[in-house]
Structure formats: structure tokens, C-alpha cells
C-alpha atoms as a printed R data frame, in Angstrom:
    type eleno elety resid chain resno       x       y       z
1   ATOM     1    CA   MET     A     1 173.378 -80.682  86.126
2   ATOM     2    CA   ALA     A     2 174.526 -77.685  88.181
3   ATOM     3    CA   LYS     A     3 178.093 -77.739  89.487
4   ATOM     4    CA   VAL     A     4 179.574 -75.730  92.352
5   ATOM     5    CA   LYS     A     5 183.289 -75.001  92.761
6   ATOM     6    CA   PHE     A     6 185.362 -72.889  95.155
7   ATOM     7    CA   PHE     A     7 188.931 -71.970  94.228
8   ATOM     8    CA   ILE     A     8 191.601 -69.430  95.067
9   ATOM     9    CA   ARG     A     9 192.477 -66.694  92.600
10  ATOM    10    CA   ASP     A    10 196.285 -67.124  92.681
11  ATOM    11    CA   PRO     A    11 197.637 -70.442  94.078
12  ATOM    12    CA   LYS     A    12 201.219 -69.137  93.753
13  ATOM    13    CA   ALA     A    13 200.671 -65.858  95.603
14  ATOM    14    CA   ILE     A    14 203.048 -65.047  98.466
15  ATOM    15    CA   ARG     A    15 200.394 -62.934 100.131
16  ATOM    16    CA   LYS     A    16 196.723 -63.536 100.788
17  ATOM    17    CA   THR     A    17 194.646 -64.261  97.711
18  ATOM    18    CA   SER     A    18 190.884 -64.130  97.244
19  ATOM    19    CA   ILE     A    19 188.542 -67.126  97.316
20  ATOM    20    CA   LYS     A    20 186.337 -67.334  94.226
21  ATOM    21    CA   PHE     A    21 183.081 -69.191  93.650
22  ATOM    22    CA   SER     A    22 182.012 -70.742  90.336
23  ATOM    23    CA   PHE     A    23 178.507 -72.007  89.524
24  ATOM    24    CA   THR     A    24 177.955 -73.863  86.237
25  ATOM    25    CA   TYR     A    25 174.504 -74.782  84.892
26  ATOM    26    CA   LEU     A    26 173.093 -75.737  81.494
27  ATOM    27    CA   GLY     A    27 176.127 -74.490  79.595
28  ATOM    28    CA   LYS     A    28 176.237 -71.228  81.520
29  ATOM    29    CA   ARG     A    29 178.644 -70.145  84.243
30  ATOM    30    CA   ILE     A    30 178.900 -67.355  86.781
31  ATOM    31    CA   ARG     A    31 181.835 -66.422  88.965
32  ATOM    32    CA   ILE     A    32 181.493 -64.648  92.288
33  ATOM    33    CA   SER     A    33 184.058 -63.138  94.626
34  ATOM    34    CA   THR     A    34 183.309 -64.452  98.108
35  ATOM    35    CA   GLY     A    35 184.988 -61.491  99.788
36  ATOM    36    CA   GLU     A    36 187.276 -63.892 101.679
37  ATOM    37    CA   GLN     A    37 191.079 -63.917 101.470
38  ATOM    38    CA   ILE     A    38 193.617 -66.489 102.717
39  ATOM    39    CA   PHE     A    39 197.206 -67.564 102.167
40  ATOM    40    CA   PRO     A    40 197.419 -70.223  99.394
41  ATOM    41    CA   ALA     A    41 199.050 -72.724 101.781
42  ATOM    42    CA   HIS     A    42 195.927 -72.596 103.958
43  ATOM    43    CA   TRP     A    43 193.638 -73.742 101.120
44  ATOM    44    CA   ASN     A    44 192.579 -77.387 100.741
45  ATOM    45    CA   ASN     A    45 192.074 -77.690  97.000
46  ATOM    46    CA   LYS     A    46 190.485 -81.137  97.199
47  ATOM    47    CA   ALA     A    47 187.941 -80.193  99.866
48  ATOM    48    CA   GLU     A    48 187.553 -76.683  98.407
49  ATOM    49    CA   ARG     A    49 187.697 -75.261 101.899
50  ATOM    50    CA   VAL     A    50 190.142 -73.500 104.227
51  ATOM    51    CA   ARG     A    51 192.326 -75.827 106.280
52  ATOM    52    CA   GLU     A    52 191.339 -75.725 109.951
53  ATOM    53    CA   ILE     A    53 194.801 -75.133 111.399
54  ATOM    54    CA   ILE     A    54 196.113 -72.864 114.156
55  ATOM    55    CA   ASP     A    55 197.753 -70.546 111.581
56  ATOM    56    CA   GLU     A    56 194.263 -69.831 110.212
57  ATOM    57    CA   PRO     A    57 192.148 -69.137 113.363
58  ATOM    58    CA   GLU     A    58 189.189 -67.926 111.283
59  ATOM    59    CA   ALA     A    59 189.041 -71.093 109.142
60  ATOM    60    CA   PHE     A    60 185.817 -72.385 110.681
61  ATOM    61    CA   GLU     A    61 184.066 -69.046 110.296
62  ATOM    62    CA   ILE     A    62 185.244 -68.624 106.687
63  ATOM    63    CA   ASN     A    63 184.159 -72.166 105.791
64  ATOM    64    CA   SER     A    64 180.762 -71.505 107.362
65  ATOM    65    CA   ARG     A    65 180.344 -68.447 105.171
66  ATOM    66    CA   LEU     A    66 181.394 -70.409 102.072
67  ATOM    67    CA   LYS     A    67 178.824 -73.066 102.907
68  ATOM    68    CA   SER     A    68 176.153 -70.393 103.388
69  ATOM    69    CA   LEU     A    69 177.005 -68.841 100.007
70  ATOM    70    CA   GLU     A    70 176.836 -72.236  98.307
71  ATOM    71    CA   SER     A    71 173.428 -72.939  99.867
72  ATOM    72    CA   LEU     A    72 172.166 -69.484  98.891
73  ATOM    73    CA   VAL     A    73 173.143 -69.851  95.218
74  ATOM    74    CA   CYS     A    74 171.781 -73.395  94.951
75  ATOM    75    CA   ASP     A    75 168.472 -72.394  96.555
76  ATOM    76    CA   ILE     A    76 168.078 -69.403  94.222
77  ATOM    77    CA   TYR     A    77 168.777 -71.607  91.201
78  ATOM    78    CA   LYS     A    78 166.271 -74.238  92.373
79  ATOM    79    CA   ASN     A    79 163.610 -71.559  92.830
80  ATOM    80    CA   PHE     A    80 164.116 -70.364  89.263
81  ATOM    81    CA   MET     A    81 163.864 -73.911  87.908
82  ATOM    82    CA   ARG     A    82 160.813 -74.660  90.057
83  ATOM    83    CA   ASP     A    83 159.091 -71.726  88.367
84  ATOM    84    CA   GLY     A    84 160.057 -73.076  84.959
85  ATOM    85    CA   ILE     A    85 162.617 -70.322  84.353
86  ATOM    86    CA   ILE     A    86 166.144 -70.862  83.084
87  ATOM    87    CA   PRO     A    87 167.884 -67.727  84.372
88  ATOM    88    CA   THR     A    88 170.483 -65.871  82.380
89  ATOM    89    CA   GLU     A    89 173.827 -65.299  84.071
90  ATOM    90    CA   LYS     A    90 172.824 -61.678  84.675
91  ATOM    91    CA   GLU     A    91 169.468 -62.622  86.235
92  ATOM    92    CA   LEU     A    92 171.062 -65.185  88.517
93  ATOM    93    CA   MET     A    93 173.799 -62.772  89.611
94  ATOM    94    CA   GLN     A    94 171.246 -60.034  90.304
95  ATOM    95    CA   GLU     A    95 169.109 -62.298  92.485
96  ATOM    96    CA   ILE     A    96 172.172 -63.479  94.396
97  ATOM    97    CA   GLU     A    97 173.207 -59.884  95.080
98  ATOM    98    CA   ASN     A    98 169.668 -58.980  96.180
99  ATOM    99    CA   GLN     A    99 169.546 -61.787  98.720
100 ATOM   100    CA   LYS     A   100 173.108 -61.182  99.929
101 ATOM   101    CA   ILE     A   101 172.265 -57.553 100.661
102 ATOM   102    CA   GLN     A   102 169.196 -58.488 102.714
103 ATOM   103    CA   PRO     A   103 170.199 -61.531 104.794
104 ATOM   104    CA   THR     A   104 167.783 -63.129 107.201
105 ATOM   105    CA   LEU     A   105 169.316 -62.377 110.595
106 ATOM   106    CA   GLN     A   106 168.961 -64.916 113.390
107 ATOM   107    CA   ASN     A   107 168.433 -64.042 117.034
108 ATOM   108    CA   ASN     A   108 168.691 -60.331 116.219
109 ATOM   109    CA   ASN     A   109 166.981 -59.540 119.498
110 ATOM   110    CA   LYS     A   110 170.128 -60.558 121.378
111 ATOM   111    CA   GLY     A   111 172.519 -57.895 122.571
112 ATOM   112    CA   PHE     A   112 176.292 -57.776 122.168
113 ATOM   113    CA   TRP     A   113 177.079 -59.371 125.517
114 ATOM   114    CA   ASP     A   114 174.453 -62.101 125.081
115 ATOM   115    CA   LEU     A   115 176.144 -63.125 121.863
116 ATOM   116    CA   PHE     A   116 179.626 -62.802 123.355
117 ATOM   117    CA   ASN     A   117 178.629 -65.217 126.140
118 ATOM   118    CA   GLU     A   118 177.204 -67.609 123.552
119 ATOM   119    CA   PHE     A   119 180.445 -67.363 121.566
120 ATOM   120    CA   VAL     A   120 182.562 -68.186 124.641
121 ATOM   121    CA   GLU     A   121 180.470 -71.304 125.302
122 ATOM   122    CA   TYR     A   122 180.829 -72.286 121.654
123 ATOM   123    CA   LYS     A   123 184.621 -71.957 121.928
124 ATOM   124    CA   ARG     A   124 184.661 -73.809 125.257
125 ATOM   125    CA   LYS     A   125 183.458 -76.948 123.486
126 ATOM   126    CA   ARG     A   126 186.286 -76.731 120.951
127 ATOM   127    CA   LEU     A   127 189.277 -75.373 122.853
128 ATOM   128    CA   PRO     A   128 190.996 -76.692 125.997
129 ATOM   129    CA   ASP     A   129 191.298 -73.137 127.342
130 ATOM   130    CA   VAL     A   130 189.118 -70.101 126.549
131 ATOM   131    CA   LYS     A   131 190.727 -67.588 128.926
132 ATOM   132    CA   ASP     A   132 191.945 -65.499 125.961
133 ATOM   133    CA   PHE     A   133 188.284 -64.797 125.205
134 ATOM   134    CA   ASP     A   134 186.479 -65.280 128.524
135 ATOM   135    CA   ASN     A   135 189.020 -63.451 130.672
136 ATOM   136    CA   SER     A   136 191.337 -61.193 128.663
137 ATOM   137    CA   LEU     A   137 189.130 -60.013 125.801
138 ATOM   138    CA   ARG     A   138 186.035 -59.742 127.999
139 ATOM   139    CA   LYS     A   139 187.925 -57.671 130.600
140 ATOM   140    CA   HIS     A   140 189.367 -55.290 128.028
141 ATOM   141    CA   LEU     A   141 186.047 -54.827 126.225
142 ATOM   142    CA   LEU     A   142 184.291 -54.072 129.520
143 ATOM   143    CA   ASN     A   143 186.912 -51.461 130.400
144 ATOM   144    CA   ALA     A   144 186.691 -49.905 126.937
145 ATOM   145    CA   GLU     A   145 182.903 -49.847 127.264
146 ATOM   146    CA   GLU     A   146 183.267 -47.971 130.551
147 ATOM   147    CA   LYS     A   147 185.524 -45.382 128.864
148 ATOM   148    CA   TRP     A   148 183.054 -45.189 125.949
149 ATOM   149    CA   LYS     A   149 180.297 -44.383 128.482
150 ATOM   150    CA   LYS     A   150 177.734 -46.102 126.273
151 ATOM   151    CA   PRO     A   151 176.513 -49.704 125.942
152 ATOM   152    CA   LEU     A   152 178.785 -51.740 123.687
153 ATOM   153    CA   THR     A   153 177.037 -52.656 120.427
154 ATOM   154    CA   PHE     A   154 178.062 -54.046 117.062
155 ATOM   155    CA   SER     A   155 177.368 -50.622 115.585
156 ATOM   156    CA   SER     A   156 179.924 -49.041 117.925
157 ATOM   157    CA   LEU     A   157 182.567 -51.464 116.593
158 ATOM   158    CA   LYS     A   158 181.639 -50.537 113.043
159 ATOM   159    CA   LEU     A   159 182.750 -46.912 113.395
160 ATOM   160    CA   LYS     A   160 186.152 -46.234 111.828
161 ATOM   161    CA   ASP     A   161 186.726 -42.861 113.498
162 ATOM   162    CA   LYS     A   162 185.925 -41.857 117.072
163 ATOM   163    CA   GLY     A   163 184.294 -45.220 117.680
164 ATOM   164    CA   LEU     A   164 184.831 -47.979 120.200
165 ATOM   165    CA   ILE     A   165 187.769 -49.485 118.281
166 ATOM   166    CA   GLU     A   166 189.666 -46.217 118.675
167 ATOM   167    CA   ILE     A   167 188.782 -46.157 122.388
168 ATOM   168    CA   LEU     A   168 189.864 -49.792 122.807
169 ATOM   169    CA   ASP     A   169 193.165 -49.220 120.998
170 ATOM   170    CA   ASP     A   170 193.938 -46.193 123.166
171 ATOM   171    CA   TYR     A   171 193.019 -48.063 126.349
172 ATOM   172    CA   LEU     A   172 195.115 -51.141 125.520
173 ATOM   173    CA   THR     A   173 198.133 -49.090 124.458
174 ATOM   174    CA   TYR     A   174 198.225 -46.614 127.345
175 ATOM   175    CA   ASP     A   175 195.949 -47.631 130.236
176 ATOM   176    CA   ALA     A   176 195.598 -51.414 130.475
177 ATOM   177    CA   LYS     A   177 197.947 -52.910 133.063
178 ATOM   178    CA   ASN     A   178 200.448 -55.546 132.023
179 ATOM   179    CA   SER     A   179 201.569 -58.590 134.013
180 ATOM   180    CA   ILE     A   180 203.837 -56.531 136.280
181 ATOM   181    CA   GLY     A   181 201.286 -53.809 136.938
182 ATOM   182    CA   GLU     A   182 202.649 -51.186 134.547
183 ATOM   183    CA   LYS     A   183 200.313 -49.210 132.298
184 ATOM   184    CA   GLY     A   184 200.338 -50.014 128.588
185 ATOM   185    CA   LEU     A   185 200.479 -53.396 126.867
186 ATOM   186    CA   ALA     A   186 203.135 -54.593 124.431
187 ATOM   187    CA   THR     A   187 202.320 -54.206 120.737
188 ATOM   188    CA   ASN     A   188 201.873 -57.948 120.191
189 ATOM   189    CA   THR     A   189 199.536 -58.191 123.183
190 ATOM   190    CA   VAL     A   190 197.402 -55.359 121.796
191 ATOM   191    CA   GLY     A   191 197.376 -57.103 118.423
192 ATOM   192    CA   LYS     A   192 196.264 -60.361 120.009
193 ATOM   193    CA   GLN     A   193 193.207 -58.688 121.565
194 ATOM   194    CA   PHE     A   194 192.137 -57.275 118.205
195 ATOM   195    CA   LYS     A   195 192.772 -60.627 116.538
196 ATOM   196    CA   ASN     A   196 190.493 -62.355 119.058
197 ATOM   197    CA   LEU     A   197 187.858 -59.649 118.651
198 ATOM   198    CA   LYS     A   198 187.839 -60.290 114.887
199 ATOM   199    CA   VAL     A   199 187.378 -64.025 115.526
200 ATOM   200    CA   PHE     A   200 184.262 -63.203 117.571
201 ATOM   201    CA   LEU     A   201 182.921 -60.788 114.951
202 ATOM   202    CA   ASN     A   202 183.403 -63.278 112.122
203 ATOM   203    CA   TRP     A   203 181.560 -65.896 114.188
204 ATOM   204    CA   ALA     A   204 178.660 -63.455 114.613
205 ATOM   205    CA   PHE     A   205 178.696 -62.655 110.880
206 ATOM   206    CA   SER     A   206 178.817 -66.307 109.784
207 ATOM   207    CA   ASN     A   207 175.876 -67.171 112.045
208 ATOM   208    CA   GLU     A   208 173.975 -64.137 110.740
209 ATOM   209    CA   TYR     A   209 173.520 -62.707 114.228
210 ATOM   210    CA   THR     A   210 174.420 -59.264 112.911
211 ATOM   211    CA   PRO     A   211 174.842 -57.764 109.424
212 ATOM   212    CA   LYS     A   212 178.388 -58.119 108.144
213 ATOM   213    CA   PHE     A   213 180.450 -54.941 108.013
214 ATOM   214    CA   ASP     A   214 183.990 -54.047 106.973
215 ATOM   215    CA   ILE     A   215 186.503 -54.763 109.759
216 ATOM   216    CA   LYS     A   216 189.670 -53.598 107.989
217 ATOM   217    CA   HIS     A   217 189.930 -50.779 110.524
218 ATOM   218    CA   ILE     A   218 190.452 -53.396 113.247
219 ATOM   219    CA   VAL     A   219 194.189 -53.804 112.778
220 ATOM   220    CA   THR     A   220 196.099 -56.737 114.244
221 ATOM   221    CA   LYS     A   221 199.341 -55.030 115.267
222 ATOM   222    CA   THR     A   222 202.548 -57.036 115.488
223 ATOM   223    CA   GLU     A   223 206.228 -56.423 116.066
224 ATOM   224    CA   GLU     A   224 209.173 -58.770 115.884
225 ATOM   225    CA   VAL     A   225 210.170 -59.873 119.372
226 ATOM   226    CA   ASP     A   226 213.714 -60.840 120.254
227 ATOM   227    CA   SER     A   227 213.680 -64.547 121.132
228 ATOM   228    CA   ILE     A   228 216.694 -66.076 122.799
229 ATOM   229    CA   TYR     A   229 218.293 -69.427 122.123
230 ATOM   230    CA   LEU     A   230 220.671 -71.461 124.255
231 ATOM   231    CA   LYS     A   231 224.253 -72.266 123.348
232 ATOM   232    CA   GLN     A   232 225.262 -75.918 123.324
233 ATOM   233    CA   GLU     A   233 227.143 -75.563 126.619
234 ATOM   234    CA   GLU     A   234 224.025 -74.046 128.209
235 ATOM   235    CA   VAL     A   235 221.891 -76.947 126.987
236 ATOM   236    CA   ASP     A   236 224.464 -79.349 128.421
237 ATOM   237    CA   ALA     A   237 224.427 -77.502 131.749
238 ATOM   238    CA   ILE     A   238 220.665 -77.972 132.094
239 ATOM   239    CA   PHE     A   239 220.850 -81.575 130.882
240 ATOM   240    CA   ASN     A   240 223.525 -82.421 133.479
241 ATOM   241    CA   LEU     A   241 221.729 -80.909 136.486
242 ATOM   242    CA   ASP     A   242 221.438 -83.345 139.369
243 ATOM   243    CA   ASP     A   243 219.858 -83.413 142.828
244 ATOM   244    CA   LEU     A   244 216.525 -82.389 141.316
245 ATOM   245    CA   THR     A   245 213.075 -83.158 142.651
246 ATOM   246    CA   ASP     A   246 210.845 -85.475 140.597
247 ATOM   247    CA   LYS     A   247 208.927 -82.482 139.239
248 ATOM   248    CA   GLU     A   248 212.110 -80.575 138.383
249 ATOM   249    CA   SER     A   249 213.508 -83.651 136.655
250 ATOM   250    CA   LEU     A   250 210.298 -84.044 134.651
251 ATOM   251    CA   ILE     A   251 210.339 -80.411 133.501
252 ATOM   252    CA   ARG     A   252 214.056 -80.569 132.680
253 ATOM   253    CA   ASP     A   253 213.611 -83.743 130.606
254 ATOM   254    CA   LEU     A   254 210.664 -82.300 128.680
255 ATOM   255    CA   PHE     A   255 212.595 -79.094 128.014
256 ATOM   256    CA   ILE     A   256 215.540 -81.078 126.625
257 ATOM   257    CA   ILE     A   257 213.194 -83.174 124.457
258 ATOM   258    CA   GLY     A   258 211.725 -79.937 123.102
259 ATOM   259    CA   ILE     A   259 215.221 -78.746 122.185
260 ATOM   260    CA   GLU     A   260 216.210 -82.075 120.630
261 ATOM   261    CA   THR     A   261 213.034 -82.403 118.517
262 ATOM   262    CA   GLY     A   262 212.107 -78.798 117.706
263 ATOM   263    CA   LEU     A   263 208.490 -79.564 118.613
264 ATOM   264    CA   ARG     A   264 206.110 -77.069 120.181
265 ATOM   265    CA   PHE     A   265 205.067 -77.284 123.826
266 ATOM   266    CA   SER     A   266 201.709 -78.790 122.835
267 ATOM   267    CA   ASP     A   267 203.546 -81.641 121.097
268 ATOM   268    CA   PHE     A   268 206.646 -82.466 123.168
269 ATOM   269    CA   THR     A   269 204.479 -82.739 126.302
270 ATOM   270    CA   ARG     A   270 202.187 -85.425 124.822
271 ATOM   271    CA   ILE     A   271 204.594 -87.934 123.260
272 ATOM   272    CA   LYS     A   272 203.347 -91.508 123.731
273 ATOM   273    CA   PRO     A   273 205.468 -94.703 123.701
274 ATOM   274    CA   GLN     A   274 203.838 -95.905 120.463
275 ATOM   275    CA   TYR     A   275 205.083 -92.769 118.692
276 ATOM   276    CA   ILE     A   276 208.657 -94.060 119.080
277 ATOM   277    CA   VAL     A   277 209.782 -96.942 116.880
278 ATOM   278    CA   ASP     A   278 213.453 -97.903 116.706
279 ATOM   279    CA   ASP     A   279 215.326 -94.596 116.478
280 ATOM   280    CA   LYS     A   280 212.530 -92.375 115.189
281 ATOM   281    CA   LEU     A   281 209.708 -90.344 116.689
282 ATOM   282    CA   THR     A   282 206.622 -90.134 114.451
283 ATOM   283    CA   ILE     A   283 204.075 -87.487 115.386
284 ATOM   284    CA   ASN     A   284 201.378 -85.322 113.821
285 ATOM   285    CA   PRO     A   285 201.872 -81.823 115.293
286 ATOM   286    CA   ILE     A   286 198.696 -80.410 116.858
287 ATOM   287    CA   LYS     A   287 199.048 -77.156 114.918
288 ATOM   288    CA   THR     A   288 198.568 -79.060 111.657
289 ATOM   289    CA   ILE     A   289 196.718 -82.128 112.925
290 ATOM   290    CA   SER     A   290 193.868 -81.646 110.433
291 ATOM   291    CA   ASN     A   291 196.295 -82.438 107.630
292 ATOM   292    CA   LYS     A   292 197.405 -86.076 107.686
293 ATOM   293    CA   LYS     A   293 200.238 -85.265 105.279
294 ATOM   294    CA   ASN     A   294 201.966 -83.210 107.965
295 ATOM   295    CA   ILE     A   295 203.023 -86.217 110.037
296 ATOM   296    CA   VAL     A   296 206.726 -85.764 110.812
297 ATOM   297    CA   GLN     A   297 209.508 -88.194 111.657
298 ATOM   298    CA   ILE     A   298 212.307 -87.031 113.933
299 ATOM   299    CA   PRO     A   299 215.483 -88.996 114.713
300 ATOM   300    CA   ILE     A   300 215.965 -89.812 118.398
301 ATOM   301    CA   SER     A   301 219.077 -87.920 119.551
302 ATOM   302    CA   SER     A   302 221.511 -89.218 122.155
303 ATOM   303    CA   LYS     A   303 220.090 -86.908 124.841
304 ATOM   304    CA   PHE     A   304 216.513 -87.936 123.997
305 ATOM   305    CA   ARG     A   305 217.563 -91.616 124.146
306 ATOM   306    CA   ALA     A   306 219.255 -91.095 127.517
307 ATOM   307    CA   ILE     A   307 216.020 -89.627 128.908
308 ATOM   308    CA   LEU     A   308 214.011 -92.586 127.579
309 ATOM   309    CA   ASN     A   309 216.483 -95.099 129.009
310 ATOM   310    CA   LYS     A   310 216.333 -93.680 132.529
311 ATOM   311    CA   ARG     A   311 212.521 -93.735 132.330
312 ATOM   312    CA   ASP     A   312 212.312 -97.372 131.188
313 ATOM   313    CA   GLY     A   313 211.592 -96.358 127.613
314 ATOM   314    CA   LEU     A   314 208.597 -94.206 128.537
315 ATOM   315    CA   PRO     A   315 208.648 -90.572 127.363
316 ATOM   316    CA   PRO     A   316 207.677 -88.023 130.031
317 ATOM   317    CA   SER     A   317 204.328 -86.244 129.680
318 ATOM   318    CA   TYR     A   318 202.864 -83.108 131.224
319 ATOM   319    CA   ASP     A   319 199.288 -81.871 131.577
320 ATOM   320    CA   GLY     A   320 199.967 -78.706 133.568
321 ATOM   321    CA   LYS     A   321 199.795 -75.081 132.474
322 ATOM   322    CA   ILE     A   322 202.422 -73.683 130.137
323 ATOM   323    CA   SER     A   323 202.903 -70.746 132.534
324 ATOM   324    CA   ASP     A   324 203.869 -73.155 135.329
325 ATOM   325    CA   PHE     A   325 206.192 -75.005 132.961
326 ATOM   326    CA   ASN     A   326 207.924 -71.773 131.933
327 ATOM   327    CA   LYS     A   327 208.329 -70.667 135.545
328 ATOM   328    CA   GLN     A   328 209.984 -73.970 136.467
329 ATOM   329    CA   VAL     A   329 212.234 -73.920 133.384
330 ATOM   330    CA   ARG     A   330 213.507 -70.459 134.310
331 ATOM   331    CA   GLU     A   331 214.383 -71.722 137.784
332 ATOM   332    CA   LEU     A   332 216.324 -74.618 136.267
333 ATOM   333    CA   ALA     A   333 218.153 -72.262 133.895
334 ATOM   334    CA   LYS     A   334 219.076 -70.092 136.878
335 ATOM   335    CA   ILE     A   335 220.428 -73.100 138.772
336 ATOM   336    CA   ALA     A   336 222.430 -74.056 135.657
337 ATOM   337    CA   GLY     A   337 224.140 -70.646 135.733
338 ATOM   338    CA   ILE     A   338 222.614 -69.241 132.544
339 ATOM   339    CA   ASN     A   339 222.878 -65.635 133.688
340 ATOM   340    CA   SER     A   340 224.556 -63.597 130.950
341 ATOM   341    CA   GLU     A   341 222.969 -60.179 130.318
342 ATOM   342    CA   VAL     A   342 220.526 -59.773 127.423
343 ATOM   343    CA   VAL     A   343 219.033 -56.472 126.212
344 ATOM   344    CA   ILE     A   344 215.446 -56.692 124.940
345 ATOM   345    CA   TYR     A   345 213.807 -53.917 122.903
346 ATOM   346    CA   ARG     A   346 210.023 -53.666 122.927
347 ATOM   347    CA   LYS     A   347 207.277 -51.160 122.318
348 ATOM   348    CA   ILE     A   348 205.155 -50.842 125.458
349 ATOM   349    CA   GLY     A   349 202.610 -48.155 126.187
350 ATOM   350    CA   GLY     A   350 203.271 -46.686 122.761
351 ATOM   351    CA   LYS     A   351 206.933 -46.055 123.599
352 ATOM   352    CA   GLN     A   352 210.072 -47.895 122.560
353 ATOM   353    CA   SER     A   353 211.814 -49.304 125.601
354 ATOM   354    CA   GLU     A   354 214.842 -51.409 126.377
355 ATOM   355    CA   LYS     A   355 215.443 -53.567 129.384
356 ATOM   356    CA   VAL     A   356 218.368 -55.665 130.551
357 ATOM   357    CA   TYR     A   357 217.566 -59.211 131.681
358 ATOM   358    CA   GLN     A   358 219.610 -62.077 132.960
359 ATOM   359    CA   LYS     A   359 219.280 -64.733 130.286
360 ATOM   360    CA   TYR     A   360 217.546 -67.299 132.496
361 ATOM   361    CA   GLU     A   361 214.665 -64.828 132.970
362 ATOM   362    CA   LEU     A   362 213.834 -65.109 129.262
363 ATOM   363    CA   VAL     A   363 213.907 -68.892 128.950
364 ATOM   364    CA   SER     A   364 210.546 -70.477 128.071
365 ATOM   365    CA   SER     A   365 209.043 -73.354 126.110
366 ATOM   366    CA   HIS     A   366 209.552 -71.313 122.921
367 ATOM   367    CA   THR     A   367 213.304 -71.349 123.597
368 ATOM   368    CA   CYS     A   368 213.238 -75.033 122.647
369 ATOM   369    CA   ARG     A   369 212.324 -74.425 119.000
370 ATOM   370    CA   ARG     A   370 214.627 -71.422 118.678
371 ATOM   371    CA   THR     A   371 217.531 -73.417 120.124
372 ATOM   372    CA   PHE     A   372 216.758 -76.427 117.928
373 ATOM   373    CA   CYS     A   373 216.743 -74.299 114.766
374 ATOM   374    CA   THR     A   374 219.952 -72.508 115.750
375 ATOM   375    CA   LEU     A   375 222.017 -75.498 116.860
376 ATOM   376    CA   LYS     A   376 220.792 -78.020 114.309
377 ATOM   377    CA   PHE     A   377 220.689 -75.879 111.176
378 ATOM   378    CA   LEU     A   378 222.956 -72.837 111.560
């Protein structure tokens, strides 16, 4: 009986390691490199698949390709057996390589933008918000296409030198306008666009809409960004604010809960009464919700308990936009007098820059986790 197995090359690696494929039949065995690489922590050894978590945005596409490879090998083996042939390892490997080189492409009459629109609709069914693809990435690709002065195609993205990727990188770094109207995006913003582009390309590859090509030249740039945290007296100042509107009070309470629990915005805004038993909050963070083992228990702090008590035991919830939440939190921080000067260094428009902010201007939902880690552990 034939047996299929996927495994990672080095489970103890601190960097990405390759995914291998093993096929055993009639006392023979072949091993194939899938061409995929992931961090060991993102591999589900029992399911023999990549965990579908936020830290691994290409998990679905990678798993689709693994499934396609498994089907391909099994079908080739069945065809040999149907013809009464027991293939040698070399014969089986050769046939696999032949069929991998000449894949049957689906919908190859569709153009780049037809497939991009199809991809956005696919994502719309799986994500609460697709603006990163439908608005941002689409806008930047259209502008790069205009600078390219040719129709955007998959072939144009394939070019490593003097191709559309080079045009797009140049446009994002020096010409695209940021949120305050200045030319040139921050390094992490540029990196995010390329990351999202790679998600789209891998979707197209896994669905065999276009032949797979090397995308190592599409680099996801990143730089470490200075993130602020609040001192205990600053947290207390926000917690003790009074004469607030109902909306301001709601935002303030959620912000404090985020600080007291260390949860992300997507989690501290959806806490339900049944998650709280006695003095503990039990929740499965959305970022790792596919893994039941990642359920966490967090003690209810005195500030968290005070918020629950004034709300008759019901935790506050919020279904608005994170941008609106952050705007309101900054206003509350300003009212609380959190106005010390902070210097932030960033690379924008290809140049290193520094800017002085008043601290309240930098407060956001992410400040919760940074403050939690600093005050609770350092």
C-alpha cells in the first residue's frame, strides 16, 4: 500500500526550513523537495500541513500546492499500476518532474487584472476587510503600470532587472503619497505592498492560473519601528479620566483592558461574558485561533475588575474601525496630559528622517501590548 508523508527538513531550525515530501510504495521510497519553506513553529506535524495563522499569511496557498503535489504523485503512481508497471524510483521521479514542468494551466485566457479581481473576491469571503488588496495594492499597481507604460502582466512581474517590480519599488519609495500627502512611503509600508503582492502571486500559482516563477526578487522590506509604551502614572491618568461621553468611556475602558491583558485589538474588543469565570479570562486569540492549544488564561486585574463592576459584569465590546479607535485613544491621551516629547526615526522616501512628536500623538491600540509587556515583565 502506498503511503504519503509531508515533513519539514529541520524541526529545530531557527530560520525557515524546507518542506519535504515522501512517497513509499512496495518497499521503495522517493523523497521530493516541495520548494516550500516555513518556520518550524508554523508546521502542524499531525496534519502534515502549514498552520493557517496570521503569522503565516501564505499558509492556504502553500497547503494548496502541497495537496496538488500529493494528487499529482498519487495519480502518476496509479497510472503506472493501471498499466501493469511497477516503476523504479528513478522512473517515478522522472515522470513527476516531467508533469511538474508542464502543468495544465486553468483559465489561462484571463488577463492579470481579471485574475486580480477574482482574487479580491476570493479574499472578501475569508477576510472582514480586503482594503489592503482592493484599495492599496490595486492603486499602487495601477500607478506602477502607468509608469511602466505597458499593460501589467505576470511576465512583467517575473523580470528581475528593469521590470515592473523595479518600477513599483521606485514608485512606492519616492513617488507614492503617504497619509499626510508627502511623497515616499515608509519602509514597512513598502514591504507590506510587496508582501500582499506575493500573496496574490502564490494564489495564482496554486490555482495554476499562471506558470510558477521565482519571486525571490520581490523583497519584503522591513525596519524596526520605535513603539512607545505608557508609564504606570500615564495609565492611571487615562484610567481616572472623568466627565467622558459614553463613547469616550467605552474606548477608554477597552484601552485599559488591552493594557491589563496584553491582548491584541482584535481580541480585547470581542471579550464575551462567558469568557470570564471567577478571576480569569479564557480566550483563544484570533491570530492563533486555528490552534486549540493556544487558548490562554489571563488573571483579571483590579482595573479590569473595576471596569466590569461598573458595567454590571459585562465586558465592553467594539465593532468599529481600528483607525477610529486609535484616533479616539489619542484624544483621551491628550486630555490625560500625556504630552512629553518623543523623537521617532524612520526611513521615508528612501531617506532617514527624525521627527519630534508629543507622546499622545503616538498612542494606538498597539501601545496596549507594549505597555503590558513593559509594566508586567520588566
